[in-house]
Short mmCIF file of C-alpha atoms and ligand atoms in Angstrom, two decimals:
data_model
loop_
_atom_site.label_atom_id
_atom_site.label_comp_id
_atom_site.label_asym_id
_atom_site.label_seq_id
_atom_site.Cartn_x
_atom_site.Cartn_y
_atom_site.Cartn_z
CA MET A 1 -0.04 -0.10 -0.28
CA GLN A 2 1.24 3.50 -0.69
CA PHE A 3 0.37 6.61 1.61
CA LEU A 4 0.28 10.32 1.40
CA LEU A 5 1.82 11.02 5.15
CA HIS A 6 0.73 14.55 6.14
CA HIS A 7 3.06 17.21 7.44
CA ASN A 8 1.38 16.99 10.30
CA VAL A 9 2.61 13.14 11.11
CA ILE A 10 6.28 14.53 9.91
CA ILE A 11 6.93 17.42 12.17
CA GLN A 12 5.17 15.15 15.05
CA ALA A 13 8.40 12.68 13.97
CA ILE A 14 10.63 14.78 13.93
CA THR A 15 9.76 17.18 17.27
CA SER A 16 9.04 14.56 19.47
CA ASN A 17 12.07 11.92 18.22
CA ASP A 18 9.40 9.30 17.81
CA HIS A 19 9.99 7.90 13.84
CA THR A 20 8.21 4.94 14.39
CA THR A 21 5.80 5.56 11.23
CA LEU A 22 8.13 6.53 9.29
CA GLU A 23 9.70 3.35 9.64
CA GLN A 24 6.70 1.85 8.96
CA CYS A 25 6.65 3.40 5.45
CA ARG A 26 9.45 2.47 4.37
CA ASP A 27 8.57 -0.43 3.39
CA LYS A 28 7.53 -2.18 0.56
CA ASN A 29 4.13 -3.40 1.76
CA SER A 30 3.65 0.45 3.20
CA ALA A 31 5.05 3.07 1.71
CA GLY A 32 4.98 6.78 2.28
CA TRP A 33 5.13 10.06 -0.24
CA VAL A 34 5.36 13.06 1.21
CA LEU A 35 4.18 16.26 -0.56
CA SER A 36 6.80 18.60 -2.23
CA ASN A 37 4.24 21.15 -2.02
CA SER A 38 4.36 20.77 1.91
CA LEU A 39 7.93 20.49 2.76
CA ALA A 40 8.77 24.69 2.85
CA ALA A 41 5.81 24.57 5.30
CA ILE A 42 7.42 21.09 7.53
CA HIS A 43 10.48 23.60 7.18
CA SER A 44 9.38 26.97 8.56
CA GLU A 45 7.97 24.99 11.30
CA LEU A 46 10.92 23.14 12.76
CA SER A 47 12.39 25.99 12.60
CA GLN A 48 9.82 27.62 15.43
CA SER A 49 11.63 25.10 17.81
CA LEU A 50 15.14 24.47 15.87
CA LYS A 51 18.17 26.32 14.20
CA MET A 52 17.79 26.51 11.30
CA ASP A 53 20.16 23.90 10.29
CA LYS A 54 19.52 21.13 12.50
CA ALA A 55 16.07 21.53 10.87
CA HIS A 56 17.05 20.38 8.11
CA SER A 57 19.33 18.03 9.05
CA ALA A 58 16.46 16.31 10.99
CA LEU A 59 13.98 16.97 8.26
CA LYS A 60 16.58 15.68 5.49
CA LYS A 61 17.25 12.57 7.72
CA ALA A 62 13.30 11.40 8.83
CA LEU A 63 12.92 11.77 5.47
CA GLN A 64 15.22 9.43 4.45
CA GLY A 65 13.96 6.26 2.52
CA ILE A 66 10.59 8.83 1.56
CA ALA A 67 9.27 9.02 -1.72
CA VAL A 68 8.86 12.96 -3.21
CA ALA A 69 5.39 13.47 -4.80
CA SER A 70 5.71 16.90 -7.08
CA LEU A 71 2.23 18.00 -7.77
CA PRO A 72 2.65 19.35 -11.75
CA GLY A 73 1.92 23.09 -11.04
CA ILE A 74 -1.24 22.32 -13.49
CA ASP A 75 -2.40 20.62 -10.55
CA ILE A 76 -2.09 23.14 -8.16
CA LEU A 77 -3.66 25.59 -10.12
CA GLU A 78 -6.52 23.16 -10.92
CA THR A 79 -7.27 23.06 -7.17
CA PRO A 80 -9.09 26.37 -5.90
CA PRO A 81 -9.03 27.33 -2.45
CA SER A 82 -11.71 25.89 0.34
CA ALA A 83 -12.90 28.79 3.36
CA THR A 84 -13.11 25.86 4.94
CA MET A 85 -9.86 24.09 4.36
CA ASP A 86 -6.31 24.77 4.85
CA TYR A 87 -4.75 25.09 1.45
CA LEU A 88 -2.62 22.29 1.69
CA ASP A 89 -4.64 20.01 2.71
CA SER A 90 -6.66 20.55 -0.62
CA LEU A 91 -3.62 19.68 -2.74
CA ALA A 92 -3.16 17.05 -0.54
CA ILE A 93 -6.57 15.33 -1.44
CA ARG A 94 -5.60 16.44 -4.83
CA ALA A 95 -2.37 14.58 -4.31
CA VAL A 96 -3.73 11.17 -3.14
CA GLU A 97 -6.42 11.01 -5.91
CA THR A 98 -3.64 12.01 -8.67
CA PHE A 99 -1.29 9.23 -7.40
CA LYS A 100 -3.58 6.99 -6.67
CA PHE A 101 -2.76 6.71 -3.38
CA ASP A 102 -4.23 4.37 -0.80
CA GLY A 103 -4.88 6.89 1.42
CA ILE A 104 -3.64 9.96 4.14
CA ILE A 105 -1.81 9.67 7.21
CA THR A 106 -2.82 12.30 9.89
CA LEU A 107 -3.04 13.32 12.95
CA LYS A 108 -6.48 15.00 12.00
CA PRO A 109 -8.53 12.76 10.22
CA GLU A 110 -11.45 14.91 10.84
CA ALA A 111 -10.20 17.32 7.86
CA PHE A 112 -10.84 14.78 4.96
CA ALA A 113 -13.75 13.37 6.54
CA GLU A 114 -15.50 15.28 3.71
CA SER A 115 -12.85 14.33 0.76
CA GLY A 116 -13.81 10.29 0.07
CA ILE A 117 -9.97 9.63 0.41
CA ARG A 118 -8.62 7.70 3.47
CA ALA A 119 -7.48 9.21 6.64
CA PHE A 120 -6.05 8.17 9.64
CA GLN A 121 -3.57 8.62 12.72
CA PRO A 122 -0.03 7.08 12.66
CA ASP A 123 -1.11 4.44 15.50
CA ALA A 124 -3.58 2.91 12.82
CA LEU A 125 -1.07 2.35 10.24
CA PRO A 126 -0.88 -1.32 11.47
CA GLN A 127 -4.43 -2.18 12.02
CA VAL A 128 -4.49 -0.75 8.47
CA LEU A 129 -1.62 -2.97 6.89
CA LYS A 130 -2.97 -6.38 8.86
CA GLU A 131 -6.34 -5.94 7.47
CA SER A 132 -5.07 -4.57 3.82
CA ARG A 133 -2.70 -7.90 3.76
CA THR A 134 -5.29 -10.59 5.26
CA LYS A 135 -8.38 -9.40 2.80
CA VAL A 136 -6.78 -10.21 -0.73
CA ASP A 137 -9.51 -10.52 -3.29
CA ARG A 138 -7.04 -10.67 -6.33
CA VAL A 139 -3.47 -11.13 -7.66
CA PRO A 140 -2.68 -8.91 -10.48
CA LEU A 141 0.39 -10.87 -12.67
CA LEU A 142 1.98 -7.44 -12.52
CA ASN A 143 2.11 -3.91 -10.63
CA ILE A 144 5.15 -1.17 -12.14
CA PRO A 145 3.64 1.40 -9.18
CA ALA A 146 4.46 -0.77 -6.81
CA THR A 147 8.31 -0.19 -6.82
CA TYR A 148 7.86 3.95 -7.51
CA PRO A 149 8.09 4.19 -3.66
CA GLN A 150 11.78 2.73 -4.38
CA ILE A 151 12.47 4.74 -6.88
CA TRP A 152 10.88 8.08 -7.89
CA ASN A 153 13.42 10.24 -6.19
CA ALA A 154 16.03 8.99 -7.64
CA VAL A 155 14.08 8.86 -11.50
CA GLU A 156 13.11 12.16 -11.15
CA GLN A 157 16.12 13.87 -10.50
CA GLU A 158 17.42 11.30 -13.78
CA MET A 159 14.97 12.29 -15.98
CA SER A 160 15.07 16.11 -14.87
CA GLU A 161 18.88 16.16 -15.87
CA VAL A 162 17.99 14.92 -19.18
CA VAL A 163 15.56 16.83 -19.91
CA ARG A 164 16.75 20.34 -19.03
CA SER A 165 19.72 19.57 -20.29
CA GLY A 166 18.34 19.26 -23.91
CA TYR A 167 20.67 16.26 -24.34
CA PHE A 168 18.36 13.15 -24.97
CA ILE A 169 20.06 11.17 -28.37
CA LEU A 170 23.48 9.03 -26.90
CA GLY A 171 25.57 11.36 -24.26
CA PRO A 172 26.22 10.90 -20.79
CA LYS A 173 23.58 9.18 -19.65
CA VAL A 174 23.62 6.49 -22.47
CA ALA A 175 27.26 6.29 -21.29
CA GLU A 176 27.02 6.07 -18.07
CA LEU A 177 24.18 3.25 -17.57
CA GLU A 178 26.64 1.69 -20.57
CA LYS A 179 29.34 1.05 -18.01
CA GLN A 180 27.03 0.66 -15.22
CA VAL A 181 25.24 -2.76 -17.18
CA ALA A 182 29.06 -3.81 -18.22
CA ALA A 183 30.40 -3.96 -14.88
CA TYR A 184 26.73 -5.81 -13.55
CA CYS A 185 27.18 -8.38 -16.47
CA GLN A 186 30.42 -9.07 -15.72
CA VAL A 187 32.03 -8.03 -19.42
CA PRO A 188 34.02 -4.91 -20.50
CA TYR A 189 31.36 -3.52 -23.19
CA ALA A 190 28.33 -2.84 -23.22
CA VAL A 191 26.01 -0.99 -26.16
CA GLY A 192 22.72 0.54 -25.56
CA VAL A 193 20.02 -0.17 -28.23
CA SER A 194 16.30 0.86 -28.39
CA SER A 195 14.87 -2.66 -27.73
CA GLY A 196 15.64 -6.44 -26.94
CA THR A 197 14.91 -7.08 -30.53
CA ASP A 198 17.36 -4.30 -32.37
CA ALA A 199 19.60 -5.91 -29.56
CA LEU A 200 19.40 -9.30 -31.46
CA LEU A 201 19.89 -7.71 -35.42
CA LEU A 202 22.26 -5.49 -34.13
CA ALA A 203 24.10 -8.40 -32.58
CA LEU A 204 23.45 -10.60 -35.85
CA MET A 205 24.65 -7.85 -38.29
CA ALA A 206 28.09 -7.09 -36.06
CA ALA A 207 28.77 -10.52 -36.98
CA ASP A 208 28.30 -10.37 -40.50
CA ILE A 209 25.18 -12.58 -40.56
CA GLY A 210 22.99 -12.93 -43.48
CA PRO A 211 22.07 -14.32 -46.39
CA GLY A 212 22.89 -17.43 -46.72
CA ASP A 213 23.79 -18.60 -43.11
CA GLU A 214 22.19 -20.56 -40.35
CA VAL A 215 21.22 -19.83 -37.25
CA ILE A 216 20.61 -22.20 -34.23
CA THR A 217 18.28 -21.73 -31.49
CA SER A 218 15.08 -22.37 -29.39
CA THR A 219 11.66 -22.92 -31.18
CA TYR A 220 10.28 -22.25 -28.02
CA THR A 221 11.14 -18.66 -26.98
CA PHE A 222 9.37 -15.54 -27.43
CA PHE A 223 9.40 -14.23 -31.49
CA ALA A 224 11.74 -11.53 -31.43
CA THR A 225 14.59 -14.16 -31.07
CA ALA A 226 13.98 -16.26 -34.90
CA GLY A 227 12.49 -12.38 -36.14
CA SER A 228 15.46 -11.32 -36.25
CA ILE A 229 17.40 -13.74 -37.88
CA VAL A 230 14.72 -13.88 -40.40
CA ARG A 231 15.72 -9.54 -40.72
CA SER A 232 19.17 -10.35 -40.81
CA GLY A 233 18.67 -12.39 -44.22
CA ALA A 234 19.87 -15.83 -42.34
CA LYS A 235 17.90 -18.80 -41.40
CA PRO A 236 16.85 -19.61 -38.20
CA VAL A 237 17.28 -23.59 -37.43
CA PHE A 238 15.06 -24.74 -34.70
CA VAL A 239 15.68 -27.13 -32.29
CA ASP A 240 13.42 -28.58 -29.75
CA ILE A 241 13.53 -27.84 -26.24
CA ASP A 242 15.10 -29.67 -22.36
CA PRO A 243 12.10 -30.63 -20.67
CA VAL A 244 13.32 -29.44 -17.50
CA THR A 245 14.73 -26.39 -18.06
CA PHE A 246 13.29 -25.01 -21.15
CA ASN A 247 16.08 -24.14 -22.87
CA MET A 248 17.12 -25.68 -25.91
CA ASP A 249 18.49 -29.29 -25.84
CA ILE A 250 22.06 -29.35 -26.29
CA GLU A 251 22.72 -32.69 -28.14
CA LYS A 252 19.82 -31.84 -30.16
CA THR A 253 21.38 -28.20 -31.00
CA LYS A 254 24.80 -30.50 -31.66
CA ALA A 255 22.94 -32.16 -34.56
CA ALA A 256 21.31 -29.68 -36.08
CA ILE A 257 24.94 -28.36 -36.69
CA THR A 258 25.79 -27.87 -41.01
CA SER A 259 28.38 -26.52 -43.32
CA LYS A 260 25.76 -23.53 -43.14
CA THR A 261 25.97 -23.00 -39.73
CA LYS A 262 26.96 -19.36 -38.34
CA ALA A 263 25.32 -19.18 -34.82
CA ILE A 264 24.20 -20.59 -32.21
CA MET A 265 21.88 -18.76 -30.27
CA PRO A 266 20.56 -19.81 -26.86
CA VAL A 267 18.06 -18.43 -24.66
CA HIS A 268 17.89 -18.39 -21.66
CA LEU A 269 14.19 -18.84 -21.21
CA TYR A 270 12.26 -17.95 -17.81
CA GLY A 271 15.43 -16.24 -16.63
CA GLN A 272 17.41 -19.42 -16.41
CA CYS A 273 20.60 -20.26 -18.34
CA VAL A 274 21.35 -22.70 -21.10
CA ASP A 275 23.74 -25.26 -19.87
CA MET A 276 26.72 -23.20 -21.35
CA THR A 277 29.69 -25.92 -21.58
CA PRO A 278 29.18 -27.51 -23.82
CA LEU A 279 27.78 -25.27 -26.26
CA GLN A 280 30.75 -23.35 -25.45
CA ASP A 281 32.70 -26.11 -26.63
CA MET A 282 31.08 -27.05 -29.95
CA ALA A 283 30.94 -22.72 -30.64
CA LYS A 284 34.57 -23.59 -30.29
CA LYS A 285 34.85 -26.74 -32.11
CA HIS A 286 32.70 -25.90 -35.17
CA LYS A 287 34.05 -22.04 -34.97
CA LEU A 288 30.25 -20.62 -34.49
CA VAL A 289 29.76 -17.24 -33.08
CA VAL A 290 27.41 -17.82 -30.01
CA ILE A 291 24.48 -14.29 -29.24
CA GLU A 292 22.85 -15.15 -25.83
CA ASP A 293 19.34 -14.15 -26.00
CA ALA A 294 19.56 -13.10 -22.19
CA CYS A 295 16.43 -10.70 -22.91
CA GLN A 296 14.54 -12.40 -20.17
CA ALA A 297 18.31 -13.60 -18.09
CA ILE A 298 19.40 -9.79 -16.58
CA GLY A 299 21.43 -11.01 -13.49
CA SER A 300 21.13 -15.00 -14.22
CA GLU A 301 24.56 -16.61 -13.78
CA PHE A 302 26.54 -20.29 -14.83
CA LYS A 303 28.74 -21.57 -13.09
CA GLY A 304 29.38 -18.24 -11.54
CA GLN A 305 29.57 -16.35 -14.55
CA ARG A 306 26.73 -13.22 -15.46
CA ALA A 307 24.72 -13.85 -18.21
CA GLY A 308 26.12 -11.92 -21.03
CA GLY A 309 29.50 -12.69 -20.53
CA LEU A 310 29.27 -16.59 -21.68
CA GLY A 311 29.33 -15.35 -25.23
CA ASP A 312 30.28 -13.04 -28.10
CA PHE A 313 27.28 -10.55 -27.74
CA GLY A 314 24.91 -10.78 -25.09
CA CYS A 315 21.20 -9.21 -25.97
CA PHE A 316 18.89 -7.88 -22.82
CA SER A 317 15.82 -6.56 -22.81
CA PHE A 318 14.65 -3.79 -20.86
CA PHE A 319 10.62 -3.72 -21.84
CA PRO A 320 8.74 -3.22 -18.15
CA THR A 321 7.92 -6.33 -17.81
CA LYS A 322 11.27 -7.35 -17.11
CA ASN A 323 13.51 -7.53 -13.87
CA LEU A 324 15.05 -4.27 -14.99
CA GLY A 325 12.57 -2.68 -16.95
CA GLY A 326 12.17 0.48 -18.36
CA PHE A 327 9.19 3.19 -18.53
CA GLY A 328 9.16 1.80 -22.56
CA ASP A 329 12.02 0.61 -25.25
CA ALA A 330 14.73 -0.01 -24.08
CA GLY A 331 18.00 -3.21 -24.77
CA MET A 332 21.74 -3.70 -24.36
CA VAL A 333 24.37 -5.43 -26.12
CA THR A 334 27.07 -6.51 -24.25
CA THR A 335 30.38 -8.62 -24.86
CA ARG A 336 34.41 -9.13 -24.59
CA SER A 337 35.57 -7.68 -27.83
CA LYS A 338 36.21 -4.33 -28.17
CA GLU A 339 36.41 -4.64 -32.14
CA LEU A 340 32.65 -6.05 -32.06
CA TYR A 341 31.78 -3.06 -29.97
CA GLU A 342 33.53 -0.44 -31.67
CA LYS A 343 31.30 -2.51 -34.51
CA MET A 344 28.39 -2.14 -32.64
CA LYS A 345 28.68 1.66 -31.74
CA VAL A 346 28.88 2.78 -35.63
CA LEU A 347 26.32 -0.11 -36.79
CA ARG A 348 24.01 1.60 -34.07
CA VAL A 349 23.51 4.85 -36.24
CA HIS A 350 23.16 4.11 -39.25
CA GLY A 351 27.11 3.07 -39.44
CA MET A 352 28.06 6.23 -39.38
CA GLU A 353 31.69 7.18 -39.26
CA PRO A 354 32.18 9.89 -38.87
CA LYS A 355 29.59 12.02 -39.06
CA TYR A 356 27.65 11.75 -42.22
CA TYR A 357 30.10 9.34 -44.10
CA HIS A 358 28.55 5.34 -44.30
CA LYS A 359 31.15 2.44 -44.63
CA MET A 360 27.90 0.05 -43.47
CA VAL A 361 24.44 -0.12 -43.68
CA GLY A 362 23.13 0.11 -39.90
CA GLY A 363 20.15 1.46 -37.96
CA ASN A 364 18.99 3.59 -36.25
CA PHE A 365 19.14 1.60 -32.97
CA ARG A 366 19.68 3.88 -30.47
CA ILE A 367 18.36 3.81 -26.66
CA ASP A 368 17.24 7.03 -25.55
CA ALA A 369 18.90 8.87 -22.80
CA LEU A 370 15.24 9.19 -20.80
CA GLN A 371 14.99 6.05 -21.00
CA SER A 372 19.21 4.97 -19.93
CA ALA A 373 18.35 7.97 -16.93
CA ILE A 374 15.08 6.25 -15.80
CA LEU A 375 17.71 2.92 -15.74
CA LEU A 376 20.08 4.50 -14.13
CA ALA A 377 18.14 5.19 -11.22
CA LYS A 378 16.32 1.37 -11.09
CA LEU A 379 19.40 -0.74 -11.76
CA PRO A 380 20.53 -0.34 -7.88
CA HIS A 381 17.36 -2.40 -7.13
CA LEU A 382 17.52 -5.29 -9.27
CA GLU A 383 19.60 -7.36 -6.96
CA GLY A 384 17.11 -6.64 -4.22
CA TRP A 385 14.80 -7.87 -6.68
CA VAL A 386 16.27 -10.51 -8.02
CA ASP A 387 16.46 -12.09 -4.18
CA ASP A 388 12.61 -10.61 -3.98
CA ARG A 389 11.94 -12.87 -6.77
CA ARG A 390 13.85 -15.76 -5.94
CA ASN A 391 12.36 -15.73 -2.48
CA ASN A 392 9.07 -15.45 -4.16
CA ALA A 393 9.54 -18.75 -6.51
CA GLN A 394 10.46 -20.09 -3.47
CA ASN A 395 7.62 -19.75 -0.56
CA TYR A 396 5.63 -20.81 -4.21
CA ASN A 397 7.32 -24.46 -4.04
CA LYS A 398 6.63 -24.34 -0.39
CA LEU A 399 3.42 -23.75 -0.48
CA PHE A 400 2.23 -25.68 -3.69
CA GLN A 401 4.08 -28.64 -1.87
CA LYS A 402 2.44 -28.64 1.04
CA SER A 403 -0.59 -28.23 -1.13
CA GLY A 404 -0.36 -32.11 -2.37
CA LEU A 405 -0.06 -30.16 -5.49
CA THR A 406 2.50 -32.06 -7.14
CA ASP A 407 1.05 -34.73 -8.73
CA GLN A 408 -0.43 -32.86 -10.78
CA LEU A 409 1.77 -29.67 -11.51
CA THR A 410 5.04 -30.21 -12.02
CA LEU A 411 7.29 -27.07 -10.51
CA PRO A 412 10.35 -25.08 -11.59
CA LYS A 413 13.38 -26.64 -11.10
CA GLU A 414 16.80 -24.80 -10.93
CA VAL A 415 19.41 -26.37 -12.77
CA PHE A 416 21.92 -23.53 -13.34
CA PRO A 417 21.57 -21.76 -9.88
CA ARG A 418 21.30 -18.89 -10.27
CA HIS A 419 17.46 -18.33 -11.89
CA VAL A 420 16.43 -14.86 -11.86
CA TYR A 421 12.95 -16.17 -12.12
CA ASN A 422 11.83 -13.37 -14.84
CA GLN A 423 8.94 -15.95 -14.79
CA TYR A 424 7.88 -18.55 -12.62
CA ILE A 425 6.48 -21.64 -15.36
CA ILE A 426 4.24 -24.39 -13.47
CA ARG A 427 3.52 -27.32 -15.34
CA VAL A 428 0.02 -28.42 -15.67
CA ALA A 429 -0.62 -32.08 -16.43
CA GLY A 430 -4.15 -34.00 -17.86
CA GLU A 431 -4.90 -31.00 -20.41
CA LYS A 432 -6.29 -28.97 -17.85
CA ARG A 433 -4.51 -25.67 -18.09
CA ASP A 434 -6.60 -24.46 -19.47
CA ALA A 435 -9.59 -24.52 -17.59
CA LEU A 436 -6.99 -23.85 -14.49
CA ARG A 437 -6.05 -20.65 -16.24
CA GLU A 438 -9.71 -19.78 -16.62
CA TYR A 439 -10.74 -20.63 -13.17
CA LEU A 440 -7.85 -18.55 -11.69
CA ASN A 441 -8.41 -15.49 -13.93
CA SER A 442 -12.54 -15.99 -12.88
CA GLN A 443 -11.00 -15.75 -9.65
CA LYS A 444 -9.31 -12.03 -10.33
CA VAL A 445 -5.81 -14.28 -10.37
CA ALA A 446 -3.78 -13.23 -13.42
CA CYS A 447 -1.81 -15.85 -14.77
CA GLU A 448 -0.14 -16.09 -18.67
CA ILE A 449 0.93 -18.95 -21.21
CA TYR A 450 4.67 -18.09 -22.22
CA TYR A 451 3.98 -19.35 -25.16
CA PRO A 452 0.73 -21.21 -26.56
CA VAL A 453 2.42 -21.51 -30.05
CA PRO A 454 6.15 -22.40 -30.54
CA LEU A 455 7.59 -20.75 -33.50
CA HIS A 456 8.49 -23.56 -35.76
CA ILE A 457 4.56 -24.17 -36.15
CA GLN A 458 4.02 -20.29 -36.93
CA ASP A 459 2.24 -19.30 -40.23
CA CYS A 460 5.00 -16.52 -40.77
CA PHE A 461 7.78 -19.90 -40.56
CA LYS A 462 5.63 -22.07 -42.86
CA ASP A 463 8.13 -21.53 -45.37
CA LEU A 464 10.77 -23.28 -43.12
CA GLY A 465 8.77 -26.96 -43.84
CA HIS A 466 8.07 -27.88 -40.07
CA LYS A 467 4.72 -29.14 -38.68
CA LYS A 468 3.26 -29.84 -36.20
CA GLY A 469 5.01 -33.35 -34.22
CA ASP A 470 8.52 -31.89 -35.33
CA PHE A 471 9.45 -30.26 -31.67
CA PRO A 472 7.17 -32.63 -29.03
CA GLU A 473 9.10 -31.34 -25.91
CA ALA A 474 8.12 -27.11 -27.91
CA GLU A 475 4.44 -28.50 -27.99
CA LYS A 476 4.22 -30.39 -25.02
CA ALA A 477 5.21 -27.23 -22.68
CA ALA A 478 3.14 -25.22 -25.48
CA ALA A 479 -0.07 -27.47 -23.94
CA GLU A 480 1.22 -27.32 -20.51
CA THR A 481 2.67 -24.28 -18.60
CA LEU A 482 1.25 -21.25 -16.87
CA ALA A 483 3.46 -18.27 -15.33
CA LEU A 484 2.44 -16.90 -12.10
CA PRO A 485 2.60 -13.96 -10.64
CA VAL A 486 6.30 -14.30 -9.09
CA ALA A 487 7.47 -9.90 -9.18
CA ASN A 488 8.86 -8.67 -6.24
CA GLU A 489 5.58 -6.82 -5.14
CA VAL A 490 4.40 -9.58 -4.94
CA THR A 491 3.05 -10.54 -1.23
CA ALA A 492 3.36 -13.92 0.72
CA GLU A 493 -0.67 -13.62 0.90
CA GLN A 494 -1.21 -13.27 -2.37
CA GLN A 495 0.84 -16.69 -2.81
CA GLU A 496 -1.29 -18.07 0.07
CA TYR A 497 -5.01 -17.05 -2.14
CA LEU A 498 -3.02 -17.95 -5.33
CA VAL A 499 -2.94 -21.33 -3.93
CA GLU A 500 -5.40 -22.33 -1.92
CA LYS A 501 -7.93 -20.79 -5.24
CA ALA A 502 -5.29 -23.95 -7.60
CA LYS A 503 -6.08 -26.21 -5.03
CA SER A 504 -10.15 -25.44 -4.99
CA PHE A 505 -10.31 -26.24 -9.13
CA LEU A 506 -7.37 -28.98 -8.98
CA SER A 507 -8.98 -30.67 -5.89
C1 PLP U 1 13.41 -14.21 -25.04
C2 PLP U 1 12.93 -12.48 -25.22
N1 PLP U 1 13.58 -12.03 -26.57
C3 PLP U 1 13.78 -10.82 -27.05
C4 PLP U 1 12.81 -9.76 -26.57
C5 PLP U 1 12.40 -8.80 -27.28
O1 PLP U 1 12.78 -8.09 -26.27
P1 PLP U 1 12.31 -6.67 -26.58
O2 PLP U 1 10.70 -7.05 -26.42
O3 PLP U 1 12.96 -5.36 -25.59
O4 PLP U 1 12.13 -6.41 -28.38
C6 PLP U 1 11.98 -10.69 -25.50
C7 PLP U 1 11.24 -9.73 -24.57
O5 PLP U 1 9.90 -9.79 -23.98
C8 PLP U 1 11.92 -11.69 -24.77
O6 PLP U 1 11.35 -12.27 -23.88
#
């Protein structure tokens, strides 16, 4: 839940030196916000009893970890003063409505009685939270704004720096994000691009892959994996999956190598790495380029090494639903090769080097400076979110085991730690997957199918000559898998609710 902290609560916390409520409002499940428009009023009130510099440092300390909500000027102009209400209280109501907060914590709830917003005293907060925790009546797949209290101050600062600088294309924010993502992925180089899809295409172009070449990849993945191969002019060669990890089967990959094979594109599906040792060995033996589709797998590891550094290229997506998501589309390619890095930077801007001179045909694959700024604000939280996802996955495992449903459901296995659970995937036996999904959705429990149709039987790949039955493990997975909400904001109570609902349907 997210609440606005009325300025009288903050003043009282500082003057009484009792920060209990502020502490409770630093929790991800009960985040507090303060209205920026009230900060000057808090400051002047504190200055009456404390020296000015003391008042300022006390305020700064009290507000650590509390997000600051700024009402846009237009909202203020649209908030008329009222004869019966303090103007800051009118703005507080406006803020609760604009930011969709769950209410206001205030020493004078009666002042908000007419407003229609929930207002309560600080000491009522534990009870409010307890009631909301136990009153689960829906489980969304994702709740992106739930993380805003953690990131908002930094996002606002980063974004306003970009907007005020007027520097929107490449520039210092992009360079800084590239540096930080490269370090996170334990590689020397990274190139920011417009999406995960363009990351894959750029890597293929930098590897000089094109007409006449074959690229081996999984048939059980998001469309962009094979779509980018086709766009490069090469032919995707599909292989079936390992039924436990859902990743490409290594023996079948070996068998798919021909004299035309130029690259392998392993997809670290759902956030778990492909078995990379034998894949790296076969790539070395046959002189094949390895392009990791790590779009779902930032932070995942294979034998202690991060995804993105396990091949020649690592391709990442910052689509909003990813573990590290932007406020729109963005992506990144990582590499250990200085030469490939330099080449990708040129290909990213139409193959232009120097300005208006083109030795190669590239594209406009640039990441926006604004997306880079947002991602810079979010990146320091990624490890914490990965921990949350891993804890949620473990909790589901425990709950399902306890529920007695494991004869009907297969739980995901962490074969190659560390799995970062971009998706938590169960298998539902006995052709009950679709009915279970329908039932859960009818109970307001979101769940999804990634992916219902493997790529070899997609219409647009008809020319490749595949038919149903060619890749039985992928087809079985497409018919049995179900993704459950596992993102960092999912609560233990929501997980219990989901498992109870699944139990009431399956038993
Ligand atoms: C496995 C995989 N590859 C590629 C992509 C493409 O990434 P984007 O949506 O950023 O273009 C995605 C994104 O969903 C993905 O999951």
